[in-house]
PDB file of C-alpha atoms in Angstrom:
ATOM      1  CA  UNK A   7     218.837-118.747  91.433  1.00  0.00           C
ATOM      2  CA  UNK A   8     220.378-115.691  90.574  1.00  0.00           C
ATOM      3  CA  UNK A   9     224.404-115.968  91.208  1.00  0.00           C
ATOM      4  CA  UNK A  10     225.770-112.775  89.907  1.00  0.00           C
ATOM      5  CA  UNK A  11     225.200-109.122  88.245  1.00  0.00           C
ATOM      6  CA  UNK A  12     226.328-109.693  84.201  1.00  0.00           C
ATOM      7  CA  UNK A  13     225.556-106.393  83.453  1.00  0.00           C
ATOM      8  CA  UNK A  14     224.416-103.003  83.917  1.00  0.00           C
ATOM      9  CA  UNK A  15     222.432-101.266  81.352  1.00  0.00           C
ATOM     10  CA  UNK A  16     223.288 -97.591  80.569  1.00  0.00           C
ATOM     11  CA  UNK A  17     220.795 -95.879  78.666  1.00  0.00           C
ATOM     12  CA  UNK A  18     222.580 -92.980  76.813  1.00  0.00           C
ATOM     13  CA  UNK A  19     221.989 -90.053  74.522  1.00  0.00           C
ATOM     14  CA  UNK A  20     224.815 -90.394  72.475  1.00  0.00           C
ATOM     15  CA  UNK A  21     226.546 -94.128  72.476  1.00  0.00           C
ATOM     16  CA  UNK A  22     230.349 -92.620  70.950  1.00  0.00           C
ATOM     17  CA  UNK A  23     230.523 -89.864  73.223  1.00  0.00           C
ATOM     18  CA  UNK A  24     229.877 -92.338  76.732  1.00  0.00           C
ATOM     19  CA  UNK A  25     232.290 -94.533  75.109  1.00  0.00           C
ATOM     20  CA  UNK A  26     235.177 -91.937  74.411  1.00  0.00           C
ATOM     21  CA  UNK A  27     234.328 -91.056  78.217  1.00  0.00           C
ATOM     22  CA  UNK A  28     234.230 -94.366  79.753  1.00  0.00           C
ATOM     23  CA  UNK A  29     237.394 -95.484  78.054  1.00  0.00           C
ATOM     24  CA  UNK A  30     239.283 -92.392  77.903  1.00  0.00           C
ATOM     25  CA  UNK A  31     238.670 -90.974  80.600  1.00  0.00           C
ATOM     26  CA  UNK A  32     237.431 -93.236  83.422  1.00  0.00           C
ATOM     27  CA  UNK A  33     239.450 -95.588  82.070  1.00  0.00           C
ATOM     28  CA  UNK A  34     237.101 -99.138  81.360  1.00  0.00           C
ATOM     29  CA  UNK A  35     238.356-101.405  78.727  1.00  0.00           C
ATOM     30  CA  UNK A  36     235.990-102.006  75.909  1.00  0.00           C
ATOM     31  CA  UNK A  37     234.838-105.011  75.440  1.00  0.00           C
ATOM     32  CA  UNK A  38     232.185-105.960  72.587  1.00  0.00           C
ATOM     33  CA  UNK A  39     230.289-103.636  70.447  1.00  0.00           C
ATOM     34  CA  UNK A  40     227.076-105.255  68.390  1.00  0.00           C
ATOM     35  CA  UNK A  41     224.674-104.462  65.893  1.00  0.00           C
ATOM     36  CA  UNK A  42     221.710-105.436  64.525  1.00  0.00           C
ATOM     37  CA  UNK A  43     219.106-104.257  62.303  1.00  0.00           C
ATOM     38  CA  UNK A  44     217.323-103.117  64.813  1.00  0.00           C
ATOM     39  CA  UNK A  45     219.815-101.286  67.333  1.00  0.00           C
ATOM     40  CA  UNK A  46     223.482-101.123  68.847  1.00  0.00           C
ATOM     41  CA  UNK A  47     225.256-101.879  72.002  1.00  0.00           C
ATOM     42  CA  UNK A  48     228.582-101.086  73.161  1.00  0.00           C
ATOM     43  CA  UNK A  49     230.303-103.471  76.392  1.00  0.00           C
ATOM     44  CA  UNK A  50     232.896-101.639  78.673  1.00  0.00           C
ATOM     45  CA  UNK A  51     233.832-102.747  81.327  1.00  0.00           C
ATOM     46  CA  UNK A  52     236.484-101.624  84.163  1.00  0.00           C
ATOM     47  CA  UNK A  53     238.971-104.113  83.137  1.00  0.00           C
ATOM     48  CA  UNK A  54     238.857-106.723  80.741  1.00  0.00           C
ATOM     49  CA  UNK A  55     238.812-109.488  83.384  1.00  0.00           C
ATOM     50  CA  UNK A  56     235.924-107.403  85.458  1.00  0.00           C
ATOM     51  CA  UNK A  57     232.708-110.103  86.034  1.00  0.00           C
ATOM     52  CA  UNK A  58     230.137-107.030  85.598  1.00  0.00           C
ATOM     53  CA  UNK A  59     230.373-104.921  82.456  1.00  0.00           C
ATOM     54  CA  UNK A  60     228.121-101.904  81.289  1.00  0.00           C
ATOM     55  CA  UNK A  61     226.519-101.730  77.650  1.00  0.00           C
ATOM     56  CA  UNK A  62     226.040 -98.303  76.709  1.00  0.00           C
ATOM     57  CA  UNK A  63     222.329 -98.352  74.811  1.00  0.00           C
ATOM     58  CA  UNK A  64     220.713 -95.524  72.439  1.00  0.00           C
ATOM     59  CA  UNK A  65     218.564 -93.931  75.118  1.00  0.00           C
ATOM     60  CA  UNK A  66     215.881 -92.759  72.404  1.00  0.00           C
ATOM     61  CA  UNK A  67     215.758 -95.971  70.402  1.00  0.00           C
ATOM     62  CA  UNK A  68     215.090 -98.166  73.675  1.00  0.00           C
ATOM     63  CA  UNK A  69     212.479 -95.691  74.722  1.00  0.00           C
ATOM     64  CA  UNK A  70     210.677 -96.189  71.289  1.00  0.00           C
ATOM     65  CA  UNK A  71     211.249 -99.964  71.248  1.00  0.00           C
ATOM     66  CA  UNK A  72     209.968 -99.902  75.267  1.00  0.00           C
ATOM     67  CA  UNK A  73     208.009 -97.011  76.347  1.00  0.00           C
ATOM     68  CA  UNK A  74     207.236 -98.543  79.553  1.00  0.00           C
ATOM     69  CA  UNK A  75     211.063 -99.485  80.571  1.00  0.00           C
ATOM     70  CA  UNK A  76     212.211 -97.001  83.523  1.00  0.00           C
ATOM     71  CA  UNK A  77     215.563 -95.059  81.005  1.00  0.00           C
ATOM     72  CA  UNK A  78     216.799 -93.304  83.911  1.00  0.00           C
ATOM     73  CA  UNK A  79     220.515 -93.553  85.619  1.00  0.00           C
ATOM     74  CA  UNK A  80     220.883 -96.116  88.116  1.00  0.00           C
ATOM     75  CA  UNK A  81     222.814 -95.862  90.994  1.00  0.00           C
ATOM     76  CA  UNK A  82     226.049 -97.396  90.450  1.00  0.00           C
ATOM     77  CA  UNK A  83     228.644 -97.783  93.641  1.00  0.00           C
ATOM     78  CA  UNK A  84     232.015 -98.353  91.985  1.00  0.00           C
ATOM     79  CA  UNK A  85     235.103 -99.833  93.989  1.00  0.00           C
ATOM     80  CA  UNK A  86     238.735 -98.881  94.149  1.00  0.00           C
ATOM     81  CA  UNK A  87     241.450-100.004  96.309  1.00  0.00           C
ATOM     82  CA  UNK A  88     243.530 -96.034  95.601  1.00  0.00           C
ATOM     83  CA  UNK A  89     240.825 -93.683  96.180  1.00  0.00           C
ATOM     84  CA  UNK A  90     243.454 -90.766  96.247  1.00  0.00           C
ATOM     85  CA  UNK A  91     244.931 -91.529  92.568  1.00  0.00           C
ATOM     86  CA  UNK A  92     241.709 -92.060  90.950  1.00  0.00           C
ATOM     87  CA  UNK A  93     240.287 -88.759  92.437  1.00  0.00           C
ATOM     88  CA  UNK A  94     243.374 -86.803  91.135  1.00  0.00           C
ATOM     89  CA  UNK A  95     243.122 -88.770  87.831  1.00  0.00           C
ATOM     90  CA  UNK A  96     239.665 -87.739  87.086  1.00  0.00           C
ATOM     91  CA  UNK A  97     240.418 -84.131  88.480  1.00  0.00           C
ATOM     92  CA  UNK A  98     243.222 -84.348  85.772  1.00  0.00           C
ATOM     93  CA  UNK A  99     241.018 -85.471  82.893  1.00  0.00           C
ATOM     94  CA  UNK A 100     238.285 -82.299  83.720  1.00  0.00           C
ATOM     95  CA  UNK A 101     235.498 -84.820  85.164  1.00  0.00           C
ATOM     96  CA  UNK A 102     233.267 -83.478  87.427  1.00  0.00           C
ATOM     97  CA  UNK A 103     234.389 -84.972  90.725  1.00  0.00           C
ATOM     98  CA  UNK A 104     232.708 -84.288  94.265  1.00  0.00           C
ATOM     99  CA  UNK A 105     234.138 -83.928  97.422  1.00  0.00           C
ATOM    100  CA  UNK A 106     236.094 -86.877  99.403  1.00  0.00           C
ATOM    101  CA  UNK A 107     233.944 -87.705 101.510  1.00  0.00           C
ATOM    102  CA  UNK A 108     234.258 -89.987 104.902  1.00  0.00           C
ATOM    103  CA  UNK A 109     231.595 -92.261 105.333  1.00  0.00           C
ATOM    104  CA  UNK A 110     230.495 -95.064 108.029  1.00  0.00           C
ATOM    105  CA  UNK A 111     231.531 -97.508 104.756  1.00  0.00           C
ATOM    106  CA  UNK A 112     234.817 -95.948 104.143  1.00  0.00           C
ATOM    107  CA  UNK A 113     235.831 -92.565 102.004  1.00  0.00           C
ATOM    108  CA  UNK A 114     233.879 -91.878  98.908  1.00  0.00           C
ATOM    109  CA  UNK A 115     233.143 -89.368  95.909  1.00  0.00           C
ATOM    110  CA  UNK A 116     230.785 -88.714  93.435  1.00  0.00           C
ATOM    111  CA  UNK A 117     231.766 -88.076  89.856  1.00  0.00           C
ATOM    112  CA  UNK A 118     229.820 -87.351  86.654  1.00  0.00           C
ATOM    113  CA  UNK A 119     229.508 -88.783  82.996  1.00  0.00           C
ATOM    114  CA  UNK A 120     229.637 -86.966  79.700  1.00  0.00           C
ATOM    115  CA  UNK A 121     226.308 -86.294  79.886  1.00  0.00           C
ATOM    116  CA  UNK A 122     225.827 -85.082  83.544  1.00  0.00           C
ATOM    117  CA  UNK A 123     225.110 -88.507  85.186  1.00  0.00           C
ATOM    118  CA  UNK A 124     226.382 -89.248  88.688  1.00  0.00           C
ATOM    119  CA  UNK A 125     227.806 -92.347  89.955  1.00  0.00           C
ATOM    120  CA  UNK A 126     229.907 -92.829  93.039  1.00  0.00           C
ATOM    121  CA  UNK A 127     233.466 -94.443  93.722  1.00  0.00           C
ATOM    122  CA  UNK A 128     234.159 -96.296  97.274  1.00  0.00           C
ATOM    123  CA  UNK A 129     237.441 -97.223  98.532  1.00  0.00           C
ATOM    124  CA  UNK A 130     237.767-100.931  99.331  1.00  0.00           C
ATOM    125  CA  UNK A 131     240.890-102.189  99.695  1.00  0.00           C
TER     126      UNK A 131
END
């Protein structure tokens, strides 16, 4: 039985770039980088205690390794409990941030990644 999500696979185009922006500016903690003769991950994660992290994966190397595996974005829903901050925060840092937006679920905005992927942030408090 499955009991949690471990992690989230991020294909990328350029590992060091997504993890300058996930640390410096969307502020995850990194966690674990390995490498093997064969390829390179990199672990973030929102905070070091978080029980999901993200590993940031060469995008071109997994599609040669894989051909059939689907490389695109997924659709992550992040959480935080000061919507407001965060949304000025990322405004600060130049990240392309959407609208506040209300929802049935509770207020919400989009942002994007270094390399023009969009993932959304919920406020749960």
């Amino acid at each position: 039985m499955i009991n949690k999500v471990g992690q989230i696979m991020l294909y990328v185009n350029n590992q060091d770039e997504s993890l300058k922006f996930w640390t410096e500016k969307a502020g995850f903690s990194f966690v674990a980088e390995e490498k093997n003769e064969f390829m390179r991950w990199i672990e973030i994660a929102p905070t070091n205690l978080a029980a999901t992290s993200i590993v940031l994966h060469n995008k071109e190397l997994i599609a040669k390794m894989q051909p059939q595996l689907n490389l695109h974005t997924p659709s992550i829903l992040f959480f935080s409990e000061n919507l407001d901050e965060l949304y000025t925060d990322f405004k600060a840092k130049n990240i392309t941030v959407g609208e506040l937006v209300n929802m049935p679920s509770g207020r919400v905005f989009n942002f994007a990644d270094n390399e023009g992927n969009y993932f959304a942030v919920l406020e749960k408090k």
